Tab-separated table of C-alpha atoms and ligand atoms in Angstrom:
chain	number	residue	atom	x	y	z
C	224	MET	CA	93.519	111.864	105.901
C	225	ASN	CA	91.885	110.904	102.628
C	226	SER	CA	94.409	109.041	100.483
C	227	VAL	CA	92.565	109.973	97.275
C	228	ASP	CA	92.565	113.716	97.959
C	229	ILE	CA	96.207	113.826	99.017
C	230	GLN	CA	97.157	112.432	95.591
C	231	PHE	CA	96.521	115.829	94.034
C	232	TYR	CA	99.337	117.241	96.125
C	233	SER	CA	101.700	114.438	95.064
C	234	GLU	CA	100.780	114.963	91.415
C	235	ALA	CA	101.309	118.717	91.651
C	236	ARG	CA	104.594	118.195	93.521
C	237	ALA	CA	105.820	115.855	90.809
C	238	LEU	CA	105.114	118.655	88.334
C	239	PHE	CA	107.113	121.230	90.336
C	240	PRO	CA	109.949	121.468	87.767
C	241	TYR	CA	107.286	122.230	85.140
C	242	LEU	CA	105.530	124.790	87.380
C	243	GLN	CA	108.810	126.516	88.112
C	244	SER	CA	110.054	126.584	84.533
C	245	ILE	CA	106.780	128.045	83.198
C	246	ARG	CA	106.584	130.585	86.010
C	247	ARG	CA	110.197	131.717	85.605
C	248	ASP	CA	109.931	131.939	81.822
C	249	LEU	CA	106.830	134.159	82.135
C	250	HIS	CA	108.504	136.143	84.891
C	251	ARG	CA	111.396	136.995	82.569
C	252	HIS	CA	108.965	138.186	79.895
C	253	PRO	CA	106.165	140.159	81.575
C	254	GLU	CA	103.483	141.723	79.372
C	255	LEU	CA	101.041	144.497	80.289
C	256	ALA	CA	97.254	144.497	79.956
C	257	PHE	CA	95.955	143.325	76.555
C	258	GLN	CA	99.525	142.861	75.304
C	259	GLU	CA	99.914	139.282	76.618
C	260	VAL	CA	100.818	137.926	73.176
C	261	ARG	CA	103.893	135.892	74.125
C	262	THR	CA	102.204	134.698	77.333
C	263	ALA	CA	99.121	133.562	75.393
C	264	GLY	CA	101.490	131.808	72.975
C	265	VAL	CA	103.020	129.811	75.837
C	266	VAL	CA	99.531	128.915	77.080
C	267	VAL	CA	98.397	127.758	73.625
C	268	ARG	CA	101.602	125.740	73.048
C	269	GLU	CA	101.220	123.914	76.367
C	270	LEU	CA	97.475	123.278	75.999
C	271	ASN	CA	97.926	122.026	72.429
C	272	GLN	CA	100.428	119.494	73.725
C	273	LEU	CA	97.639	118.111	75.905
C	274	GLY	CA	95.408	117.805	72.841
C	275	LEU	CA	92.950	120.450	74.055
C	276	GLU	CA	90.607	122.460	71.851
C	277	VAL	CA	91.802	126.073	72.246
C	278	THR	CA	90.162	129.400	71.354
C	279	THR	CA	92.474	132.399	71.141
C	280	GLY	CA	91.879	136.148	70.850
C	281	VAL	CA	89.068	136.216	73.419
C	282	ALA	CA	89.101	139.828	74.696
C	283	LYS	CA	92.162	140.462	72.493
C	284	THR	CA	94.763	138.191	74.104
C	285	GLY	CA	92.699	135.807	76.231
C	286	VAL	CA	92.776	132.041	75.740
C	287	VAL	CA	89.946	129.600	76.496
C	288	ALA	CA	90.272	125.814	76.358
C	289	LEU	CA	87.813	122.998	76.947
C	290	LEU	CA	88.919	119.802	78.603
C	291	GLU	CA	86.287	117.129	78.030
C	292	GLY	CA	85.853	114.378	80.572
C	293	ASN	CA	85.024	110.859	79.426
C	294	GLN	CA	81.497	111.062	80.796
C	295	PRO	CA	78.831	113.702	80.215
C	296	GLY	CA	78.174	116.304	82.901
C	297	PRO	CA	78.277	119.995	83.757
C	298	THR	CA	81.036	122.537	83.097
C	299	ILE	CA	83.349	124.030	85.701
C	300	LEU	CA	85.209	127.226	84.776
C	301	LEU	CA	88.716	127.804	86.147
C	302	ARG	CA	90.179	131.270	85.593
C	303	PHE	CA	93.821	132.405	85.651
C	304	ASP	CA	94.961	135.991	84.983
C	305	MET	CA	98.038	136.678	82.851
C	306	ASP	CA	99.026	140.364	82.961
C	307	ALA	CA	102.031	142.103	84.525
C	308	LEU	CA	102.465	145.641	85.888
C	309	PRO	CA	104.332	148.797	84.781
C	310	ILE	CA	106.899	148.443	87.591
C	311	ARG	CA	110.678	148.281	87.323
C	312	GLU	CA	111.742	145.030	89.003
C	313	ASP	CA	114.211	145.280	91.867
C	314	THR	CA	114.391	141.683	93.135
C	315	GLY	CA	117.812	140.804	91.744
C	316	ALA	CA	116.403	137.324	91.052
C	317	GLU	CA	118.180	135.174	88.500
C	318	TYR	CA	114.836	134.996	86.612
C	319	ALA	CA	114.133	138.764	86.929
C	320	SER	CA	112.248	140.670	84.238
C	321	GLU	CA	114.100	141.227	80.977
C	322	GLU	CA	111.533	143.826	79.897
C	323	GLU	CA	112.421	147.350	81.023
C	324	GLY	CA	109.745	148.873	83.260
C	325	LYS	CA	107.524	145.789	83.286
C	326	MET	CA	107.234	143.235	86.044
C	327	HIS	CA	105.113	140.336	87.253
C	328	ALA	CA	104.680	142.001	90.646
C	329	CYS	CA	101.307	140.494	91.497
C	330	GLY	CA	102.027	136.797	90.916
C	331	HIS	CA	99.985	136.322	87.727
C	332	ASP	CA	103.004	134.498	86.225
C	333	GLY	CA	102.400	131.950	88.994
C	334	HIS	CA	98.667	131.847	88.229
C	335	VAL	CA	99.335	130.938	84.573
C	336	ALA	CA	101.816	128.239	85.669
C	337	ILE	CA	99.178	126.858	88.054
C	338	GLY	CA	96.550	126.909	85.279
C	339	LEU	CA	98.751	124.917	82.911
C	340	THR	CA	99.675	122.458	85.664
C	341	VAL	CA	96.026	121.959	86.599
C	342	ALA	CA	95.338	121.302	82.905
C	343	ARG	CA	98.009	118.579	82.911
C	344	ILE	CA	96.699	116.968	86.095
C	345	LEU	CA	93.121	116.986	84.800
C	346	ALA	CA	94.082	115.763	81.331
C	347	ASP	CA	95.561	112.672	83.010
C	348	ARG	CA	92.304	112.135	84.858
C	349	ARG	CA	89.898	112.473	81.939
C	350	GLU	CA	88.282	109.110	82.654
C	351	GLU	CA	87.261	110.334	86.128
C	352	LEU	CA	85.685	113.564	84.899
C	353	ALA	CA	81.942	113.648	84.399
C	354	GLY	CA	81.675	116.878	82.451
C	355	ARG	CA	84.003	119.558	81.165
C	356	VAL	CA	86.557	121.949	82.554
C	357	LYS	CA	86.720	125.336	80.862
C	358	LEU	CA	90.186	126.767	81.342
C	359	VAL	CA	90.182	130.556	81.050
C	360	PHE	CA	93.422	132.531	80.747
C	361	GLN	CA	92.402	136.161	81.183
C	362	PRO	CA	94.221	139.296	80.027
C	363	ALA	CA	94.258	142.664	81.771
C	364	GLU	CA	93.170	142.005	85.341
C	365	GLU	CA	95.069	145.033	86.701
C	366	GLY	CA	92.398	147.680	86.185
C	367	ALA	CA	92.078	147.509	82.404
C	368	GLY	CA	88.855	145.524	82.231
C	369	GLY	CA	89.916	142.088	80.931
C	370	GLY	CA	87.386	140.151	83.030
C	371	GLU	CA	84.407	142.214	81.911
C	372	ALA	CA	85.607	142.073	78.285
C	373	MET	CA	85.776	138.257	78.406
C	374	VAL	CA	82.225	138.069	79.781
C	375	LYS	CA	81.027	140.398	76.983
C	376	GLU	CA	82.734	138.130	74.449
C	377	GLY	CA	80.818	135.134	75.763
C	378	VAL	CA	83.212	133.300	78.073
C	379	LEU	CA	80.207	132.282	80.208
C	380	MET	CA	78.404	130.692	77.225
C	381	ASN	CA	78.828	127.582	75.041
C	382	PRO	CA	78.967	125.849	77.452
C	383	SER	CA	77.798	127.844	80.491
C	384	PRO	CA	79.586	126.895	83.697
C	385	LYS	CA	77.842	125.484	86.757
C	386	ASN	CA	80.558	127.039	88.930
C	387	CYS	CA	83.568	129.319	88.494
C	388	LEU	CA	86.764	129.019	90.526
C	389	ALA	CA	89.758	131.349	90.781
C	390	LEU	CA	92.683	131.859	93.120
C	391	HIS	CA	95.351	134.369	94.060
C	392	LEU	CA	98.789	133.720	95.493
C	393	TRP	CA	98.862	135.893	98.620
C	394	ASN	CA	102.100	137.360	99.896
C	395	GLU	CA	100.415	139.052	102.861
C	396	ARG	CA	100.278	135.580	104.457
C	397	PRO	CA	102.908	132.827	104.798
C	398	LEU	CA	103.222	129.646	102.798
C	399	GLY	CA	100.870	127.034	104.231
C	400	TRP	CA	98.082	129.506	104.889
C	401	MET	CA	94.894	129.411	102.879
C	402	GLY	CA	92.007	131.839	103.237
C	403	PHE	CA	88.519	132.382	101.870
C	404	SER	CA	85.119	133.181	103.298
C	405	PRO	CA	81.524	132.852	102.128
C	406	GLY	CA	79.954	136.086	100.875
C	407	PRO	CA	82.031	139.089	99.821
C	408	VAL	CA	85.719	138.182	99.885
C	409	MET	CA	86.992	141.137	97.851
C	410	ALA	CA	85.587	144.640	97.780
C	411	GLU	CA	83.432	146.558	95.357
C	412	ALA	CA	85.693	149.289	93.938
C	413	ASP	CA	84.911	152.744	92.599
C	414	PHE	CA	87.468	155.213	91.324
C	415	PHE	CA	86.744	158.935	91.421
C	416	ALA	CA	88.152	162.045	89.734
C	417	VAL	CA	87.161	165.362	91.313
C	418	LYS	CA	87.790	168.884	90.054
C	419	ILE	CA	87.335	171.755	92.494
C	420	GLU	CA	87.185	175.103	90.720
C	421	GLY	CA	87.684	178.534	92.268
C	422	LYS	CA	89.266	181.714	90.942
C	423	GLY	CA	93.021	182.004	90.637
C	424	GLY	CA	95.075	185.040	91.503
C	425	HIS	CA	97.992	186.501	93.448
C	426	GLY	CA	99.136	184.473	96.444
C	427	ALA	CA	99.510	187.677	98.446
C	428	LEU	CA	95.986	188.896	97.627
C	429	PRO	CA	93.728	185.955	98.623
C	430	GLN	CA	90.762	188.310	99.006
C	431	THR	CA	90.720	188.724	95.203
C	432	THR	CA	90.612	184.953	94.623
C	433	ILE	CA	88.434	181.932	95.449
C	434	ASP	CA	91.008	179.487	96.773
C	435	PRO	CA	90.367	175.892	95.601
C	436	ILE	CA	93.337	174.551	97.614
C	437	THR	CA	91.797	175.493	100.961
C	438	ALA	CA	88.462	174.021	99.869
C	439	ALA	CA	90.190	170.809	98.737
C	440	ALA	CA	92.051	170.526	102.050
C	441	HIS	CA	88.822	170.904	104.063
C	442	TRP	CA	87.008	168.396	101.880
C	443	ILE	CA	89.794	165.800	102.047
C	444	THR	CA	89.842	166.111	105.849
C	445	ALA	CA	86.042	165.872	106.073
C	446	LEU	CA	86.063	162.773	103.813
C	447	GLN	CA	87.759	160.902	106.647
C	448	THR	CA	84.572	161.221	108.705
C	449	ILE	CA	82.522	159.090	106.294
C	450	VAL	CA	84.113	155.829	107.428
C	451	SER	CA	84.749	156.910	111.026
C	452	ARG	CA	81.436	158.668	111.745
C	453	GLN	CA	78.813	157.560	109.247
C	454	VAL	CA	79.414	153.944	108.243
C	455	SER	CA	78.663	151.338	110.910
C	456	PRO	CA	81.821	150.027	112.593
C	457	HIS	CA	80.565	146.552	111.683
C	458	GLN	CA	80.704	147.303	107.956
C	459	PRO	CA	84.020	147.530	106.093
C	460	ALA	CA	84.577	150.623	103.927
C	461	VAL	CA	87.571	152.556	102.639
C	462	VAL	CA	87.761	156.061	101.175
C	463	SER	CA	91.284	156.901	99.996
C	464	VAL	CA	92.510	160.049	98.273
C	465	THR	CA	95.530	158.938	96.277
C	466	GLN	CA	96.317	161.916	94.072
C	467	VAL	CA	96.121	165.706	94.557
C	468	LYS	CA	97.197	168.103	91.817
C	469	GLY	CA	96.931	171.873	92.086
C	470	GLY	CA	99.047	174.929	91.401
C	471	ASP	CA	102.636	175.271	90.265
C	472	SER	CA	104.084	178.366	91.907
C	473	PHE	CA	104.871	179.922	95.315
C	474	ASN	CA	102.863	183.051	94.688
C	475	ILE	CA	99.888	182.019	92.576
C	476	ILE	CA	96.602	180.681	93.889
C	477	PRO	CA	95.561	178.230	91.158
C	478	PRO	CA	92.131	178.273	89.510
C	479	PHE	CA	91.444	174.591	90.219
C	480	VAL	CA	92.598	171.462	92.058
C	481	GLU	CA	92.226	167.891	90.759
C	482	ILE	CA	91.847	164.998	93.180
C	483	GLN	CA	91.622	161.259	92.527
C	484	GLY	CA	91.091	158.241	94.704
C	485	THR	CA	89.130	155.092	95.395
C	486	ILE	CA	86.143	153.896	97.420
C	487	ARG	CA	85.921	150.263	98.593
C	488	THR	CA	82.868	148.619	100.146
C	489	PHE	CA	81.354	145.144	100.515
C	490	GLU	CA	77.613	145.804	100.675
C	491	PRO	CA	75.478	147.803	98.179
C	492	GLU	CA	73.752	149.834	100.915
C	493	VAL	CA	77.114	150.835	102.405
C	494	ARG	CA	78.341	151.856	98.946
C	495	GLN	CA	75.260	153.985	98.423
C	496	LEU	CA	75.714	155.699	101.791
C	497	VAL	CA	79.397	156.413	101.099
C	498	MET	CA	78.646	157.764	97.614
C	499	GLU	CA	75.905	160.075	98.938
C	500	ARG	CA	77.957	161.450	101.813
C	501	PHE	CA	80.966	161.842	99.512
C	502	GLN	CA	78.996	164.119	97.189
C	503	GLN	CA	77.198	166.003	99.978
C	504	LEU	CA	80.523	166.844	101.625
C	505	LEU	CA	82.094	167.777	98.297
C	506	HIS	CA	79.366	170.134	97.155
C	507	GLY	CA	78.575	171.405	100.659
C	508	ILE	CA	82.132	172.278	101.636
C	509	CYS	CA	83.194	173.590	98.248
C	510	GLY	CA	79.950	175.566	97.871
C	511	SER	CA	80.318	177.134	101.307
C	512	MET	CA	83.783	178.324	100.293
C	513	GLY	CA	82.646	179.745	96.963
C	514	CYS	CA	84.040	176.968	94.801
C	515	SER	CA	82.261	174.640	92.437
C	516	ALA	CA	83.004	170.932	92.225
C	517	HIS	CA	82.550	168.181	89.642
C	518	VAL	CA	82.970	164.485	90.248
C	519	GLU	CA	83.354	161.685	87.740
C	520	PHE	CA	83.237	158.013	88.734
C	521	LEU	CA	85.573	156.294	86.310
C	522	LEU	CA	85.624	152.555	86.795
C	523	HIS	CA	83.462	150.252	88.800
C	524	THR	CA	84.185	146.662	89.804
C	525	PRO	CA	81.585	144.652	91.750
C	526	ALA	CA	82.501	142.798	94.926
C	527	VAL	CA	83.871	139.265	94.569
C	528	ARG	CA	81.142	137.263	96.288
C	529	ASN	CA	81.707	133.621	97.204
C	530	ASP	CA	78.737	131.281	97.083
C	531	ALA	CA	78.095	130.071	100.644
C	532	GLU	CA	77.414	126.411	99.848
C	533	LEU	CA	80.257	126.029	97.372
C	534	THR	CA	82.656	127.779	99.744
C	535	ALA	CA	81.710	125.461	102.602
C	536	GLN	CA	82.328	122.490	100.288
C	537	LEU	CA	85.780	123.752	99.286
C	538	GLN	CA	86.710	124.665	102.862
C	539	GLU	CA	85.866	121.113	103.901
C	540	MET	CA	88.237	119.765	101.252
C	541	VAL	CA	91.284	121.750	102.384
C	542	PRO	CA	92.393	119.490	105.294
C	543	ALA	CA	92.220	116.434	102.997
C	544	VAL	CA	93.991	118.002	100.006
C	545	LEU	CA	96.593	119.986	101.988
C	546	PRO	CA	96.700	118.407	105.471
C	547	ASP	CA	99.360	120.772	106.797
C	548	SER	CA	97.571	123.993	105.840
C	549	ARG	CA	96.244	126.668	108.158
C	550	LEU	CA	92.800	127.572	106.890
C	551	ASP	CA	91.306	131.003	107.601
C	552	LYS	CA	87.572	130.616	106.977
C	553	ARG	CA	86.790	134.302	107.479
C	554	PHE	CA	89.408	135.958	105.301
C	555	GLN	CA	88.344	139.100	103.399
C	556	THR	CA	90.377	141.878	101.796
C	557	MET	CA	89.551	145.390	100.550
C	558	VAL	CA	91.402	144.901	97.250
C	559	SER	CA	89.199	144.303	94.212
C	560	GLU	CA	89.299	141.812	91.354
C	561	ASP	CA	87.564	141.764	87.995
C	562	MET	CA	86.871	138.036	88.408
C	563	ALA	CA	83.751	139.563	89.999
C	564	PHE	CA	82.276	139.939	86.494
C	565	MET	CA	82.503	136.170	85.817
C	566	MET	CA	81.195	135.357	89.299
C	567	GLN	CA	78.188	137.712	89.281
C	568	ASP	CA	75.588	135.260	87.985
C	569	VAL	CA	77.314	131.923	88.606
C	570	PRO	CA	77.805	130.302	92.059
C	571	SER	CA	81.546	130.692	92.440
C	572	CYS	CA	84.456	130.574	94.824
C	573	TYR	CA	87.692	132.581	94.956
C	574	PHE	CA	90.425	131.485	97.344
C	575	PHE	CA	93.790	132.835	98.496
C	576	VAL	CA	96.971	130.770	98.826
C	577	GLY	CA	99.619	132.051	101.243
C	578	SER	CA	102.897	132.532	99.368
C	579	ALA	CA	105.239	134.567	101.587
C	580	ASN	CA	108.404	133.211	103.155
C	581	PRO	CA	110.036	135.858	105.398
C	582	GLU	CA	113.076	133.619	106.058
C	583	LYS	CA	113.897	133.704	102.346
C	584	GLY	CA	113.070	137.437	102.078
C	585	LEU	CA	110.010	136.593	100.007
C	586	ASN	CA	107.482	138.735	101.830
C	587	TYR	CA	107.182	142.009	99.952
C	588	SER	CA	103.629	143.093	99.188
C	589	HIS	CA	101.971	142.703	95.827
C	590	HIS	CA	102.871	145.548	93.413
C	591	HIS	CA	106.205	146.217	95.205
C	592	PRO	CA	109.369	146.285	93.006
C	593	LYS	CA	110.878	143.568	95.245
C	594	PHE	CA	107.760	141.363	95.196
C	595	ASP	CA	108.534	137.663	94.884
C	596	PHE	CA	106.877	134.577	96.369
C	597	ASP	CA	107.828	131.104	97.561
C	598	GLU	CA	107.310	128.841	94.540
C	599	GLU	CA	106.157	125.998	96.847
C	600	ALA	CA	102.858	127.891	96.880
C	601	LEU	CA	102.427	126.952	93.204
C	602	ILE	CA	102.163	123.296	94.204
C	603	ARG	CA	99.534	124.043	96.823
C	604	GLY	CA	97.453	126.233	94.503
C	605	SER	CA	97.572	123.622	91.725
C	606	ALA	CA	96.605	120.749	94.059
C	607	MET	CA	93.659	122.650	95.510
C	608	MET	CA	92.366	123.859	92.150
C	609	ALA	CA	92.638	120.444	90.477
C	610	ALA	CA	91.054	118.646	93.451
C	611	ALA	CA	88.174	121.150	93.536
C	612	ALA	CA	87.462	120.769	89.808
C	613	VAL	CA	87.430	116.954	90.009
C	614	LYS	CA	85.257	116.982	93.110
C	615	LEU	CA	82.703	119.400	91.644
C	616	LEU	CA	82.389	117.278	88.496
C	617	LYS	CA	81.896	114.095	90.487
C	618	GLU	CA	78.685	115.293	92.069
N	975	ZN	ZN1	97.659	143.114	91.338
N	976	ZN	ZN1	96.717	140.086	91.114
């Protein structure tokens, strides 16, 4: 065990009351995408207390701060997301949401608390730092485009980072687990909206109509063959239909059906194959049944791709920083993350910190109304992030 590296854990543990109070305060006051005004205010207040230079209003509610080390050197960017979800909390926790219909159900309250704690640890170690740490508090990670907006507003410039790091508390794994792999660690995501048009009419006289519901049903069934029959079993891919809307009566065949869903892939060639087969099946099946079909791809997020060398470096650090952790060096998930936009052109690493504790009932999935995590995970995330930043600036 390296006595220097283990100090990060002791420092983060000593700051546990701070971590918990920030996290619980934010948890009581969740704010949705691009509305993180109070949250940004807490971030600014805490960073100002450390004497940091802070820029506000980046991508509306984002906050960026620069922590200068005592010696010159490169810049490392650390990113923490701040937004909550439109979910009504059902945890019964003493620190439950006080905002009706809004909830920190993904753990971003914890990410902000970790970010502020890392800032405190690093501010105390300024003399060790050869370079700068750019602390980025991002709005609107949950599908509203905060990451891309921050990149467009120049978060990767003045100064440009050598590396970017980010983390996610992960309730699909227990406390003590940590997972990240080189290469794609989170999927490329596409969202689609399809409209299948036929000819409406009397439910008892189908011969006078062109039934879009039957065409939609055949297409949705056939879609399942893309992953099972066309994509290699060695390549991950997901095609999910998540919304079907058509008709509103027992005896009327509707004129159209609307279908939405998502496609997830890791590799560009797999994405291209899925997209092609998706459209061939759509137009082929609908055309053969007399319907016409239109598809719109609404939102695209690239895959989160970890730099191989940097990832190996961080994986090597884990046993020294958190000696009791179980490290999964091949972890990947099909969820997506807009941190991908900051990571696209900068060697970066994104890691997951196990946060579930089934014995305490803290093992509901992210985005569930009963989602809550073991706050011990905040210590582990802070220790790892701070240790990684110091290490990368020492080289
Ligand atoms: Zn989420
Ligand atoms: Zn999240």
